[in-house]
N, CA, C and O atoms as a printed pandas DataFrame, in Angstrom:
     atom_number atom_name residue_name chain_id  residue_number  x_coord  y_coord  z_coord
0              1         N          MET        A               1  -13.722  -12.890    1.692
1              2        CA          MET        A               1  -12.697  -12.070    0.634
2              3         C          MET        A               1  -12.287  -11.794   -0.545
3              4         O          MET        A               1  -11.547  -10.907   -0.971
4              5         N          THR        A               2  -13.212  -13.213   -1.368
5              6        CA          THR        A               2  -12.849  -13.824   -3.364
6              7         C          THR        A               2  -14.008  -12.267   -3.071
7              8         O          THR        A               2  -14.824  -12.849   -3.787
8              9         N          ASP        A               3  -14.512  -11.350   -2.811
9             10        CA          ASP        A               3  -15.465   -9.988   -3.326
10            11         C          ASP        A               3  -14.448   -9.329   -3.195
11            12         O          ASP        A               3  -14.729   -8.169   -3.498
12            13         N          ILE        A               4  -12.784   -9.470   -2.737
13            14        CA          ILE        A               4  -11.962   -8.119   -3.137
14            15         C          ILE        A               4  -10.977   -8.133   -3.835
15            16         O          ILE        A               4   -9.946   -8.714   -3.498
16            17         N          ALA        A               5  -11.139   -7.397   -5.105
17            18        CA          ALA        A               5   -9.863   -7.815   -6.275
18            19         C          ALA        A               5   -9.076   -6.756   -6.306
19            20         O          ALA        A               5   -9.376   -5.632   -5.904
20            21         N          ILE        A               6   -8.324   -7.007   -6.659
21            22        CA          ILE        A               6   -6.885   -6.144   -6.448
22            23         C          ILE        A               6   -6.932   -5.539   -7.699
23            24         O          ILE        A               6   -7.713   -6.084   -8.479
24            25         N          ASP        A               7   -6.370   -4.644   -8.090
25            26        CA          ASP        A               7   -5.754   -3.851   -9.584
26            27         C          ASP        A               7   -4.636   -2.884   -9.886
27            28         O          ASP        A               7   -3.764   -2.816   -9.019
28            29         N          ARG        A               8   -4.525   -2.263  -10.757
29            30        CA          ARG        A               8   -3.829   -1.001  -10.304
30            31         C          ARG        A               8   -4.961    0.102  -10.165
31            32         O          ARG        A               8   -6.192    0.126  -10.177
32            33         N          CYS        A               9   -3.787    1.115  -10.010
33            34        CA          CYS        A               9   -4.868    2.839   -9.290
34            35         C          CYS        A               9   -5.097    2.809  -10.640
35            36         O          CYS        A               9   -5.033    1.893  -11.460
36            37         N          ARG        A              10   -5.467    4.364  -10.758
37            38        CA          ARG        A              10   -6.176    4.245  -11.714
38            39         C          ARG        A              10   -7.020    6.076  -11.462
39            40         O          ARG        A              10   -7.192    6.580  -10.352
40            41         N          ASP        A              11   -7.249    6.469  -12.252
41            42        CA          ASP        A              11   -7.778    8.103  -12.185
42            43         C          ASP        A              11   -9.041    7.944  -10.967
43            44         O          ASP        A              11  -10.106    7.332  -10.899
44            45         N          GLY        A              12   -8.182    8.956   -9.980
45            46        CA          GLY        A              12   -9.951    8.921   -9.196
46            47         C          GLY        A              12   -9.175    8.427   -8.532
47            48         O          GLY        A              12   -8.442    9.399   -8.717
48            49         N          ASP        A              13   -8.309    7.505   -7.581
49            50        CA          ASP        A              13   -7.918    6.853   -6.232
50            51         C          ASP        A              13   -7.568    8.146   -5.213
51            52         O          ASP        A              13   -8.115    8.438   -4.149
52            53         N          LEU        A              14   -6.430    8.836   -5.932
53            54        CA          LEU        A              14   -5.670    9.428   -4.988
54            55         C          LEU        A              14   -6.531   10.441   -4.251
55            56         O          LEU        A              14   -6.043   11.156   -3.376
56            57         N          ALA        A              15   -7.974   10.511   -4.646
57            58        CA          ALA        A              15   -8.798   11.067   -4.863
58            59         C          ALA        A              15   -9.975   10.742   -3.651
59            60         O          ALA        A              15  -10.667   11.503   -2.974
60            61         N          GLU        A              16   -9.899    9.699   -3.688
61            62        CA          GLU        A              16  -10.522    9.070   -2.642
62            63         C          GLU        A              16  -10.055    8.186   -1.648
63            64         O          GLU        A              16  -10.671    7.754   -0.673
64            65         N          ILE        A              17   -8.638    7.916   -2.083
65            66        CA          ILE        A              17   -7.595    7.625   -0.160
66            67         C          ILE        A              17   -8.076    8.564    0.349
67            68         O          ILE        A              17   -8.862    8.471    1.292
68            69         N          LEU        A              18   -7.547   10.120   -0.387
69            70        CA          LEU        A              18   -7.941   11.462    0.782
70            71         C          LEU        A              18   -8.850   11.578    1.026
71            72         O          LEU        A              18   -8.838   12.455    1.889
72            73         N          ARG        A              19   -9.924   11.236    0.841
73            74        CA          ARG        A              19  -11.182   11.274    1.366
74            75         C          ARG        A              19  -11.036   10.500    2.598
75            76         O          ARG        A              19  -11.294   10.990    3.698
76            77         N          ASN        A              20  -10.731    9.603    2.477
77            78        CA          ASN        A              20  -11.101    8.722    3.820
78            79         C          ASN        A              20   -9.611    8.571    4.516
79            80         O          ASN        A              20   -9.302    7.443    4.900
80            81         N          PHE        A              21   -8.797    9.511    4.673
81            82        CA          PHE        A              21   -7.221    9.131    4.675
82            83         C          PHE        A              21   -7.549    8.987    6.397
83            84         O          PHE        A              21   -6.502    9.110    7.033
84            85         N          GLU        A              22   -8.563    8.795    7.127
85            86        CA          GLU        A              22   -8.288    8.625    8.333
86            87         C          GLU        A              22   -8.677    6.786    8.348
87            88         O          GLU        A              22   -8.103    5.858    8.919
88            89         N          ARG        A              23   -9.710    6.813    7.588
89            90        CA          ARG        A              23   -9.716    4.796    7.738
90            91         C          ARG        A              23   -8.746    4.500    7.824
91            92         O          ARG        A              23   -8.011    4.019    8.686
92            93         N          PHE        A              24   -8.679    4.941    6.392
93            94        CA          PHE        A              24   -6.708    4.159    6.236
94            95         C          PHE        A              24   -5.663    4.725    7.380
95            96         O          PHE        A              24   -4.576    4.194    7.157
96            97         N          TRP        A              25   -5.612    5.272    8.092
97            98        CA          TRP        A              25   -4.308    5.463    8.432
98            99         C          TRP        A              25   -4.680    6.388   10.336
99           100         O          TRP        A              25   -3.706    6.941   10.846
100          101         N          GLY        A              26   -5.633    6.413   10.884
101          102        CA          GLY        A              26   -6.737    6.513   12.031
102          103         C          GLY        A              26   -5.542    8.429   12.568
103          104         O          GLY        A              26   -5.082    9.460   12.077
104          105         N          ASP        A              27   -5.625    7.923   13.408
105          106        CA          ASP        A              27   -4.981    9.632   14.186
106          107         C          ASP        A              27   -3.018    9.310   13.640
107          108         O          ASP        A              27   -2.234    9.959   14.332
108          109         N          ARG        A              28   -2.625    8.779   12.986
109          110        CA          ARG        A              28   -1.373    8.645   13.280
110          111         C          ARG        A              28   -0.598    9.921   12.248
111          112         O          ARG        A              28   -1.062   10.262   11.160
112          113         N          ASP        A              29    0.395   10.380   12.739
113          114        CA          ASP        A              29    0.724   11.949   12.195
114          115         C          ASP        A              29    2.150   11.385   10.820
115          116         O          ASP        A              29    3.378   11.430   10.765
116          117         N          LEU        A              30    1.102   10.936    9.992
117          118        CA          LEU        A              30    1.302   11.159    8.853
118          119         C          LEU        A              30    0.842   11.405    7.245
119          120         O          LEU        A              30    0.137   10.679    6.544
120          121         N          PRO        A              31    1.546   12.789    6.886
121          122        CA          PRO        A              31    1.256   13.705    6.083
122          123         C          PRO        A              31    1.219   13.141    4.582
123          124         O          PRO        A              31    1.950   12.344    3.994
124          125         N          ARG        A              32   -0.137   14.002    4.113
125          126        CA          ARG        A              32   -1.069   13.699    3.589
126          127         C          ARG        A              32   -0.033   12.914    2.128
127          128         O          ARG        A              32   -0.190   11.805    1.617
128          129         N          SER        A              33    1.174   14.184    1.730
129          130        CA          SER        A              33    1.843   14.512    0.934
130          131         C          SER        A              33    3.317   13.143    0.246
131          132         O          SER        A              33    4.279   12.969   -0.502
132          133         N          LEU        A              34    2.478   12.603    1.184
133          134        CA          LEU        A              34    3.381   11.197    1.018
134          135         C          LEU        A              34    2.730   10.394    0.092
135          136         O          LEU        A              34    3.104    9.337   -0.418
136          137         N          HIS        A              35    1.217   11.333   -0.134
137          138        CA          HIS        A              35    0.546   10.105   -0.945
138          139         C          HIS        A              35    0.809   10.839   -2.503
139          140         O          HIS        A              35   -0.160   11.164   -3.189
140          141         N          HIS        A              36    2.077   11.035   -2.924
141          142        CA          HIS        A              36    2.115   12.577   -3.856
142          143         C          HIS        A              36    1.614   11.836   -5.947
143          144         O          HIS        A              36    1.778   10.858   -6.676
144          145         N          PRO        A              37    1.178   12.774   -5.931
145          146        CA          PRO        A              37    0.352   12.117   -7.195
146          147         C          PRO        A              37    1.658   11.152   -8.350
147          148         O          PRO        A              37    1.408   10.295   -9.197
148          149         N          MET        A              38    2.574   11.540   -8.067
149          150        CA          MET        A              38    4.075   10.493   -9.222
150          151         C          MET        A              38    3.515    9.187   -9.319
151          152         O          MET        A              38    3.294    8.491  -10.310
152          153         N          PHE        A              39    3.178    8.818   -7.121
153          154        CA          PHE        A              39    2.958    7.209   -7.206
154          155         C          PHE        A              39    1.708    6.615   -8.215
155          156         O          PHE        A              39    1.431    5.432   -8.409
156          157         N          PHE        A              40    1.178    7.585   -8.678
157          158        CA          PHE        A              40    0.075    7.588   -9.385
158          159         C          PHE        A              40    0.197    7.238  -10.343
159          160         O          PHE        A              40    0.047    6.093  -10.770
160          161         N          CYS        A              41    0.583    8.448  -11.026
161          162        CA          CYS        A              41    1.310    8.673  -12.743
162          163         C          CYS        A              41    2.241    8.099  -13.064
163          164         O          CYS        A              41    2.165    7.156  -13.851
164          165         N          GLU        A              42    3.555    8.581  -12.456
165          166        CA          GLU        A              42    4.825    8.181  -13.310
166          167         C          GLU        A              42    4.969    6.311  -12.661
167          168         O          GLU        A              42    5.873    5.684  -13.214
168          169         N          PHE        A              43    4.265    5.637  -11.745
169          170        CA          PHE        A              43    4.759    4.653  -10.454
170          171         C          PHE        A              43    3.562    4.115  -11.656
171          172         O          PHE        A              43    4.146    3.525  -12.565
172          173         N          GLY        A              44    2.439    4.164  -11.814
173          174        CA          GLY        A              44    0.781    3.242  -11.982
174          175         C          GLY        A              44    1.241    2.181  -12.098
175          176         O          GLY        A              44    1.274    1.495  -11.076
176          177         N          ASP        A              45    1.635    1.763  -13.024
177          178        CA          ASP        A              45    2.163    0.566  -13.287
178          179         C          ASP        A              45    2.987   -0.833  -11.117
179          180         O          ASP        A              45    3.501   -1.947  -11.021
180          181         N          THR        A              46    2.788   -0.290  -10.583
181          182        CA          THR        A              46    3.237   -0.754   -9.394
182          183         C          THR        A              46    2.762    0.442   -8.851
183          184         O          THR        A              46    3.428    1.467   -8.993
184          185         N          ALA        A              47    1.108    0.455   -7.911
185          186        CA          ALA        A              47    0.259    0.741   -7.668
186          187         C          ALA        A              47   -0.499    0.090   -7.888
187          188         O          ALA        A              47   -0.859   -0.121   -9.046
188          189         N          PHE        A              48   -1.149   -0.609   -6.606
189          190        CA          PHE        A              48   -2.193   -1.349   -6.403
190          191         C          PHE        A              48   -3.583   -0.473   -5.162
191          192         O          PHE        A              48   -3.451    0.448   -4.356
192          193         N          ALA        A              49   -4.936   -1.402   -5.594
193          194        CA          ALA        A              49   -5.413   -0.722   -5.066
194          195         C          ALA        A              49   -6.717   -1.648   -4.759
195          196         O          ALA        A              49   -7.097   -1.932   -5.895
196          197         N          ALA        A              50   -7.642   -2.296   -3.808
197          198        CA          ALA        A              50   -7.671   -3.271   -3.256
198          199         C          ALA        A              50   -9.462   -2.922   -3.457
199          200         O          ALA        A              50   -9.982   -2.160   -2.643
200          201         N          ARG        A              51  -10.199   -3.456   -4.436
201          202        CA          ARG        A              51  -11.845   -2.958   -4.450
202          203         C          ARG        A              51  -13.213   -3.774   -3.994
203          204         O          ARG        A              51  -14.023   -4.447   -4.632
204          205         N          ARG        A              52  -13.149   -3.569   -3.212
205          206        CA          ARG        A              52  -14.874   -4.042   -3.181
206          207         C          ARG        A              52  -15.713   -3.705   -4.266
207          208         O          ARG        A              52  -15.450   -2.729   -4.968
208          209         N          PRO        A              53  -17.253   -4.822   -4.585
209          210        CA          PRO        A              53  -17.403   -4.735   -5.253
210          211         C          PRO        A              53  -18.016   -2.845   -5.330
211          212         O          PRO        A              53  -18.404   -2.077   -4.450
212          213         N          GLY        A              54  -17.844   -2.706   -6.767
213          214        CA          GLY        A              54  -18.283   -1.261   -6.547
214          215         C          GLY        A              54  -17.694   -0.560   -6.520
215          216         O          GLY        A              54  -18.090    0.603   -6.599
216          217         N          GLY        A              55  -16.569   -0.847   -6.406
217          218        CA          GLY        A              55  -15.032   -0.132   -6.735
218          219         C          GLY        A              55  -14.699    0.282   -5.391
219          220         O          GLY        A              55  -13.471    0.364   -5.424
220          221         N          GLU        A              56  -15.151    0.647   -4.017
221          222        CA          GLU        A              56  -14.824    1.539   -3.434
222          223         C          GLU        A              56  -13.696    1.066   -2.630
223          224         O          GLU        A              56  -13.878    0.006   -2.031
224          225         N          ILE        A              57  -12.332    1.773   -2.475
225          226        CA          ILE        A              57  -10.657    1.225   -2.244
226          227         C          ILE        A              57  -11.041    1.194   -0.316
227          228         O          ILE        A              57  -11.359    1.894    0.646
228          229         N          ALA        A              58  -10.630   -0.497   -0.857
229          230        CA          ALA        A              58  -10.257   -1.097    0.475
230          231         C          ALA        A              58   -9.719   -1.278    1.341
231          232         O          ALA        A              58  -10.068   -1.312    2.520
232          233         N          GLY        A              59   -8.145   -1.518    0.535
233          234        CA          GLY        A              59   -6.811   -0.841    0.601
234          235         C          GLY        A              59   -6.060   -0.746   -0.319
235          236         O          GLY        A              59   -6.474   -1.139   -1.410
236          237         N          TYR        A              60   -4.223   -0.006   -0.187
237          238        CA          TYR        A              60   -3.601    0.221   -1.780
238          239         C          TYR        A              60   -2.187   -0.260   -1.072
239          240         O          TYR        A              60   -1.813   -0.795   -0.028
240          241         N          LEU        A              61   -1.703    0.204   -2.151
241          242        CA          LEU        A              61   -0.017   -0.034   -2.124
242          243         C          LEU        A              61    0.469    0.582   -2.928
243          244         O          LEU        A              61    0.134    0.446   -4.105
244          245         N          LEU        A              62    1.398    1.441   -2.544
245          246        CA          LEU        A              62    2.366    2.422   -3.342
246          247         C          LEU        A              62    3.963    2.474   -3.634
247          248         O          LEU        A              62    4.733    3.150   -2.953
248          249         N          GLY        A              63    4.198    1.997   -4.291
249          250        CA          GLY        A              63    5.372    0.963   -4.711
250          251         C          GLY        A              63    6.072    1.595   -5.601
251          252         O          GLY        A              63    5.728    2.700   -6.020
252          253         N          PHE        A              64    6.819    1.163   -5.880
253          254        CA          PHE        A              64    8.334    1.674   -7.460
254          255         C          PHE        A              64    9.041    0.686   -7.340
255          256         O          PHE        A              64    8.869   -0.247   -6.555
256          257         N          VAL        A              65   10.168    0.875   -8.373
257          258        CA          VAL        A              65   11.235   -0.631   -8.570
258          259         C          VAL        A              65   12.288    1.080   -8.463
259          260         O          VAL        A              65   12.006    2.171   -8.958
260          261         N          ALA        A              66   12.999    0.842   -7.972
261          262        CA          ALA        A              66   14.276    2.281   -7.866
262          263         C          ALA        A              66   14.884    1.580   -9.207
263          264         O          ALA        A              66   14.299    0.654   -9.769
264          265         N          PRO        A              67   16.275    2.190   -9.715
265          266        CA          PRO        A              67   16.307    2.154  -10.324
266          267         C          PRO        A              67   17.656    1.011  -10.959
267          268         O          PRO        A              67   17.965    0.503  -12.037
268          269         N          GLY        A              68   18.331    1.022   -9.073
269          270        CA          GLY        A              68   19.221   -0.085   -8.803
270          271         C          GLY        A              68   17.830   -1.516   -8.558
271          272         O          GLY        A              68   17.907   -2.144   -7.502
272          273         N          GLY        A              69   16.996   -1.794   -9.290
273          274        CA          GLY        A              69   16.139   -2.826   -9.356
274          275         C          GLY        A              69   16.015   -3.846   -8.211
275          276         O          GLY        A              69   16.101   -5.074   -8.218
276          277         N          ASP        A              70   15.746   -2.806   -7.051
277          278        CA          ASP        A              70   15.227   -3.142   -5.802
278          279         C          ASP        A              70   13.348   -2.317   -6.705
279          280         O          ASP        A              70   13.085   -1.420   -7.506
280          281         N          GLY        A              71   12.148   -3.886   -5.471
281          282        CA          GLY        A              71   11.415   -3.143   -5.135
282          283         C          GLY        A              71   11.043   -2.221   -4.454
283          284         O          GLY        A              71   10.511   -3.056   -3.723
284          285         N          TYR        A              72   10.722   -0.980   -3.818
285          286        CA          TYR        A              72   10.373   -0.180   -2.844
286          287         C          TYR        A              72    9.154   -0.070   -2.932
287          288         O          TYR        A              72    8.511    0.467   -3.833
288          289         N          ILE        A              73    8.615   -0.816   -1.552
289          290        CA          ILE        A              73    7.003   -0.279   -0.859
290          291         C          ILE        A              73    7.028    0.986    0.014
291          292         O          ILE        A              73    7.385    1.235    1.165
292          293         N          HIS        A              74    6.288    1.966   -1.422
293          294        CA          HIS        A              74    6.616    3.519   -0.229
294          295         C          HIS        A              74    5.174    3.678    0.874
295          296         O          HIS        A              74    5.228    4.314    1.927
296          297         N          LEU        A              75    4.137    3.081    0.456
297          298        CA          LEU        A              75    2.926    3.390    1.735
298          299         C          LEU        A              75    1.885    2.111    1.165
299          300         O          LEU        A              75    1.356    1.880    0.077
300          301         N          VAL        A              76    1.894    1.386    2.569
301          302        CA          VAL        A              76    0.909    0.244    2.321
302          303         C          VAL        A              76   -0.377    0.369    3.575
303          304         O          VAL        A              76   -0.172    0.076    4.753
304          305         N          ALA        A              77   -1.694    0.856    3.039
305          306        CA          ALA        A              77   -2.801    0.242    3.789
306          307         C          ALA        A              77   -3.923    0.122    3.549
307          308         O          ALA        A              77   -4.463    0.601    2.553
308          309         N          VAL        A              78   -4.778   -0.898    4.886
309          310        CA          VAL        A              78   -6.092   -1.205    5.110
310          311         C          VAL        A              78   -6.712   -0.234    5.697
311          312         O          VAL        A              78   -6.314    0.484    6.614
312          313         N          ARG        A              79   -8.161   -0.231    4.887
313          314        CA          ARG        A              79   -8.757    0.406    5.598
314          315         C          ARG        A              79   -8.969   -0.473    6.836
315          316         O          ARG        A              79   -8.510   -1.606    6.983
316          317         N          ASP        A              80  -10.130    0.569    8.166
317          318        CA          ASP        A              80   -9.878   -0.076    9.499
318          319         C          ASP        A              80  -11.009   -0.910    9.720
319          320         O          ASP        A              80  -11.234   -1.563   10.738
320          321         N          ASP        A              81  -12.097   -0.800    8.111
321          322        CA          ASP        A              81  -13.321   -1.791    8.241
322          323         C          ASP        A              81  -12.903   -3.105    7.657
323          324         O          ASP        A              81  -13.799   -3.949    7.663
324          325         N          ALA        A              82  -11.510   -3.555    7.049
325          326        CA          ALA        A              82  -11.640   -4.160    5.458
326          327         C          ALA        A              82  -10.138   -5.256    5.978
327          328         O          ALA        A              82   -9.421   -5.943    5.251
328          329         N          ARG        A              83  -10.057   -5.000    7.883
329          330        CA          ARG        A              83   -8.644   -5.508    8.222
330          331         C          ARG        A              83   -8.565   -7.083    7.881
331          332         O          ARG        A              83   -9.288   -7.659    7.068
332          333         N          THR        A              84   -7.339   -7.785    8.820
333          334        CA          THR        A              84   -7.479   -9.246    8.578
334          335         C          THR        A              84   -8.312   -9.743    8.022
335          336         O          THR        A              84   -9.146  -10.431    8.611
336          337         N          LEU        A              85   -8.336   -9.445    6.118
337          338        CA          LEU        A              85   -9.160  -10.280    5.393
338          339         C          LEU        A              85   -8.215  -10.600    4.393
339          340         O          LEU        A              85   -8.450  -11.395    3.483
340          341         N          GLY        A              86   -6.546   -9.649    4.633
341          342        CA          GLY        A              86   -5.845  -10.878    4.259
342          343         C          GLY        A              86   -5.251  -10.029    3.038
343          344         O          GLY        A              86   -4.444  -10.623    2.323
344          345         N          ILE        A              87   -5.579   -8.646    2.711
345          346        CA          ILE        A              87   -5.638   -7.663    1.915
346          347         C          ILE        A              87   -4.046   -7.011    1.238
347          348         O          ILE        A              87   -3.690   -6.752    0.088
348          349         N          GLY        A              88   -3.053   -6.873    3.179
349          350        CA          GLY        A              88   -2.181   -6.848    3.108
350          351         C          GLY        A              88   -1.172   -7.300    2.149
351          352         O          GLY        A              88   -0.342   -6.931    1.318
352          353         N          ARG        A              89   -1.964   -8.784    3.003
353          354        CA          ARG        A              89   -0.899   -9.518    1.766
354          355         C          ARG        A              89   -0.459   -9.955    0.201
355          356         O          ARG        A              89    0.613  -10.263   -0.318
356          357         N          ARG        A              90   -2.673   -9.742   -0.569
357          358        CA          ARG        A              90   -2.677   -9.930   -1.577
358          359         C          ARG        A              90   -1.802   -8.416   -2.331
359          360         O          ARG        A              90   -0.889   -8.119   -3.100
360          361         N          LEU        A              91   -2.705   -7.905   -1.582
361          362        CA          LEU        A              91   -1.261   -6.317   -2.411
362          363         C          LEU        A              91    0.501   -5.842   -2.302
363          364         O          LEU        A              91    1.247   -4.951   -2.708
364          365         N          TYR        A              92    0.552   -7.305   -1.329
365          366        CA          TYR        A              92    2.590   -7.447   -1.373
366          367         C          TYR        A              92    2.050   -8.123   -2.290
367          368         O          TYR        A              92    1.066   -7.581   -2.793
368          369         N          GLU        A              93    2.395   -9.312   -2.775
369          370        CA          GLU        A              93    1.772  -10.057   -3.901
370          371         C          GLU        A              93    1.520   -9.596   -5.443
371          372         O          GLU        A              93    2.241  -10.046   -6.333
372          373         N          ALA        A              94    0.647   -8.837   -5.672
373          374        CA          ALA        A              94    0.453   -8.248   -6.423
374          375         C          ALA        A              94    1.419   -7.224   -7.013
375          376         O          ALA        A              94    1.482   -6.881   -8.193
376          377         N          PHE        A              95    2.389   -6.664   -5.674
377          378        CA          PHE        A              95    3.341   -5.308   -6.103
378          379         C          PHE        A              95    4.689   -6.619   -6.459
379          380         O          PHE        A              95    5.194   -6.824   -7.563
380          381         N          ALA        A              96    4.899   -7.088   -5.619
381          382        CA          ALA        A              96    5.904   -8.361   -5.770
382          383         C          ALA        A              96    5.885   -8.784   -6.971
383          384         O          ALA        A              96    6.977   -8.748   -7.537
384          385         N          ALA        A              97    4.499   -9.408   -7.910
385          386        CA          ALA        A              97    5.019  -10.011   -9.408
386          387         C          ALA        A              97    5.414   -8.346  -10.027
387          388         O          ALA        A              97    6.586   -8.140  -10.342
388          389         N          ALA        A              98    4.472   -7.307  -10.162
389          390        CA          ALA        A              98    5.304   -6.663  -10.725
390          391         C          ALA        A              98    6.462   -5.848  -11.121
391          392         O          ALA        A              98    6.919   -5.212  -12.071
392          393         N          ALA        A              99    6.716   -6.212   -9.840
393          394        CA          ALA        A              99    8.479   -5.690   -9.662
394          395         C          ALA        A              99    9.118   -6.622  -10.299
395          396         O          ALA        A              99   10.015   -6.267  -11.064
396          397         N          ALA        A             100    8.841   -7.925  -10.157
397          398        CA          ALA        A             100    9.567   -9.264  -10.563
398          399         C          ALA        A             100    9.609   -8.659  -11.945
399          400         O          ALA        A             100   10.730   -8.468  -12.417
400          401         N          GLY        A             101    8.232   -8.231  -12.883
401          402        CA          GLY        A             101    8.138   -8.475  -14.177
402          403         C          GLY        A             101    9.202   -7.028  -14.884
403          404         O          GLY        A             101    9.423   -6.833  -16.079
404          405         N          ARG        A             102    9.669   -6.252  -13.795
405          406        CA          ARG        A             102    9.984   -5.363  -14.316
406          407         C          ARG        A             102   11.896   -5.736  -13.601
407          408         O          ARG        A             102   12.711   -4.857  -13.318
408          409         N          GLY        A             103   12.046   -6.744  -13.524
409          410        CA          GLY        A             103   13.430   -7.138  -12.543
410          411         C          GLY        A             103   13.773   -7.368  -11.419
411          412         O          GLY        A             103   14.363   -8.356  -10.981
412          413         N          ALA        A             104   13.249   -6.040  -10.663
413          414        CA          ALA        A             104   13.336   -6.789   -9.029
414          415         C          ALA        A             104   13.759   -8.191   -8.693
415          416         O          ALA        A             104   13.000   -9.000   -9.226
416          417         N          THR        A             105   14.625   -8.697   -8.053
417          418        CA          THR        A             105   14.601   -9.454   -7.490
418          419         C          THR        A             105   14.658   -9.252   -5.708
419          420         O          THR        A             105   14.756  -10.427   -5.356
420          421         N          VAL        A             106   14.652   -8.601   -4.712
421          422        CA          VAL        A             106   14.724   -8.152   -3.748
422          423         C          VAL        A             106   13.423   -6.287   -3.957
423          424         O          VAL        A             106   13.258   -5.374   -4.767
424          425         N          LEU        A             107   12.721   -6.879   -2.221
425          426        CA          LEU        A             107   11.115   -6.425   -2.039
426          427         C          LEU        A             107   12.018   -5.151   -0.598
427          428         O          LEU        A             107   12.682   -5.516    0.373
428          429         N          LYS        A             108   11.716   -3.893   -0.964
429          430        CA          LYS        A             108   12.062   -3.532    1.323
430          431         C          LYS        A             108   11.111   -2.358    0.697
431          432         O          LYS        A             108   10.799   -1.874   -0.390
432          433         N          ALA        A             109   10.779   -2.177    2.523
433          434        CA          ALA        A             109    9.662   -1.449    3.077
434          435         C          ALA        A             109   10.043   -0.250    4.541
435          436         O          ALA        A             109   11.259   -0.086    4.638
436          437         N          ILE        A             110    9.708    0.075    4.978
437          438        CA          ILE        A             110   10.399    0.468    5.581
438          439         C          ILE        A             110    9.381    1.431    6.571
439          440         O          ILE        A             110    8.326    1.995    6.282
440          441         N          THR        A             111   10.159    1.381    7.883
441          442        CA          THR        A             111    8.376    2.018    9.096
442          443         C          THR        A             111    9.671    1.825    9.613
443          444         O          THR        A             111   10.768    1.387    9.269
444          445         N          SER        A             112    8.778    2.612   11.124
445          446        CA          SER        A             112    9.537    3.329   12.178
446          447         C          SER        A             112    9.315    2.194   12.671
447          448         O          SER        A             112    8.421    1.386   12.420
448          449         N          PRO        A             113   11.191    2.111   14.252
449          450        CA          PRO        A             113   10.803    1.463   15.226
450          451         C          PRO        A             113    9.327    1.245   16.644
451          452         O          PRO        A             113    9.275    0.388   17.526
452          453         N          GLU        A             114    8.614    2.056   16.431
453          454        CA          GLU        A             114    7.687    2.079   17.289
454          455         C          GLU        A             114    6.273    1.920   16.625
455          456         O          GLU        A             114    5.231    1.969   17.278
456          457         N          ASN        A             115    6.332    1.725   15.258
457          458        CA          ASN        A             115    5.190    1.534   14.398
458          459         C          ASN        A             115    5.266    0.108   14.734
459          460         O          ASN        A             115    6.138   -0.476   14.092
460          461         N          GLU        A             116    4.525   -0.708   15.655
461          462        CA          GLU        A             116    4.905   -1.817   15.731
462          463         C          GLU        A             116    3.482   -2.814   14.977
463          464         O          GLU        A             116    3.402   -3.980   14.590
464          465         N          GLY        A             117    2.436   -1.574   15.037
465          466        CA          GLY        A             117    1.496   -2.614   14.001
466          467         C          GLY        A             117    2.017   -3.534   11.909
467          468         O          GLY        A             117    1.839   -4.477   11.138
468          469         N          SER        A             118    2.688   -2.243   12.145
469          470        CA          SER        A             118    3.592   -2.341   11.078
470          471         C          SER        A             118    4.682   -3.328   10.849
471          472         O          SER        A             118    4.932   -3.923    9.801
472          473         N          ILE        A             119    5.099   -3.384   11.636
473          474        CA          ILE        A             119    6.898   -5.123   11.765
474          475         C          ILE        A             119    6.262   -6.007   12.006
475          476         O          ILE        A             119    6.486   -7.040   11.376
476          477         N          ALA        A             120    5.181   -5.994   13.030
477          478        CA          ALA        A             120    3.891   -7.582   13.392
478          479         C          ALA        A             120    3.387   -8.161   11.919
479          480         O          ALA        A             120    3.187   -9.348   11.662
480          481         N          PHE        A             121    3.207   -6.875   10.884
481          482        CA          PHE        A             121    2.272   -6.724    9.377
482          483         C          PHE        A             121    3.534   -7.871    8.532
483          484         O          PHE        A             121    3.368   -8.957    7.977
484          485         N          HIS        A             122    4.904   -6.948    8.781
485          486        CA          HIS        A             122    5.917   -7.950    7.726
486          487         C          HIS        A             122    6.723   -8.618    8.444
487          488         O          HIS        A             122    7.831   -9.002    8.068
488          489         N          ARG        A             123    6.146   -8.841    9.719
489          490        CA          ARG        A             123    6.923  -10.353   10.888
490          491         C          ARG        A             123    5.679  -11.359    9.900
491          492         O          ARG        A             123    6.050  -11.912    8.864
492          493         N          ARG        A             124    4.500  -11.455   10.302
493          494        CA          ARG        A             124    3.666  -11.844    9.730
494          495         C          ARG        A             124    3.390  -12.579    7.749
495          496         O          ARG        A             124    2.683  -13.477    7.292
496          497         N          ILE        A             125    4.117  -11.852    7.292
497          498        CA          ILE        A             125    4.050  -11.946    6.378
498          499         C          ILE        A             125    5.672  -12.623    5.668
499          500         O          ILE        A             125    5.750  -12.653    4.440
500          501         N          ALA        A             126    6.451  -12.949    6.207
501          502        CA          ALA        A             126    7.480  -13.272    6.556
502          503         C          ALA        A             126    8.422  -12.418    5.259
503          504         O          ALA        A             126    8.886  -12.845    4.202
504          505         N          LEU        A             127    8.452  -10.789    6.007
505          506        CA          LEU        A             127    9.200   -9.650    4.327
506          507         C          LEU        A             127    9.777   -8.610    5.747
507          508         O          LEU        A             127   10.145   -7.441    5.627
508          509         N          CYS        A             128    9.723   -9.510    7.248
509          510        CA          CYS        A             128   11.352   -7.952    7.888
510          511         C          CYS        A             128   11.955   -9.350    7.993
511          512         O          CYS        A             128   11.790  -10.570    8.034
512          513         N          GLU        A             129   13.094   -7.877    8.014
513          514        CA          GLU        A             129   15.015   -8.693    8.473
514          515         C          GLU        A             129   15.289   -8.565    9.961
515          516         O          GLU        A             129   16.074   -9.169   10.692
516          517         N          ARG        A             130   14.420   -7.609   10.191
517          518        CA          ARG        A             130   14.795   -6.792   11.769
518          519         C          ARG        A             130   13.962   -6.628   12.741
519          520         O          ARG        A             130   14.320   -6.058   13.771
């Protein structure tokens, strides 16, 4: 896993993510419009990509610090061929550090009650209250 580097999203990442959308989200009914360019442009300091050698995106996290000061994780995804490598946790750690640097003391992420995979992930990394 040490060959996976976490860094901020950059130009071209949104296009790559959308080209490989099914590798991240499978057959889930997730609108592509949730990947708004503002997360890459306006909130670029709190949007992260996990990159394999050569630059291919293995995972990403789009987040921001809300005006009230909470860090909010909008979307996080790991490619189907890179799951169980700890990439999701590393993306959360990078976001938490960036959000704390902007004054956030709380992190929030919202998922649907039927998204058992997301709930299990958040419980494993101890970020799920309910």
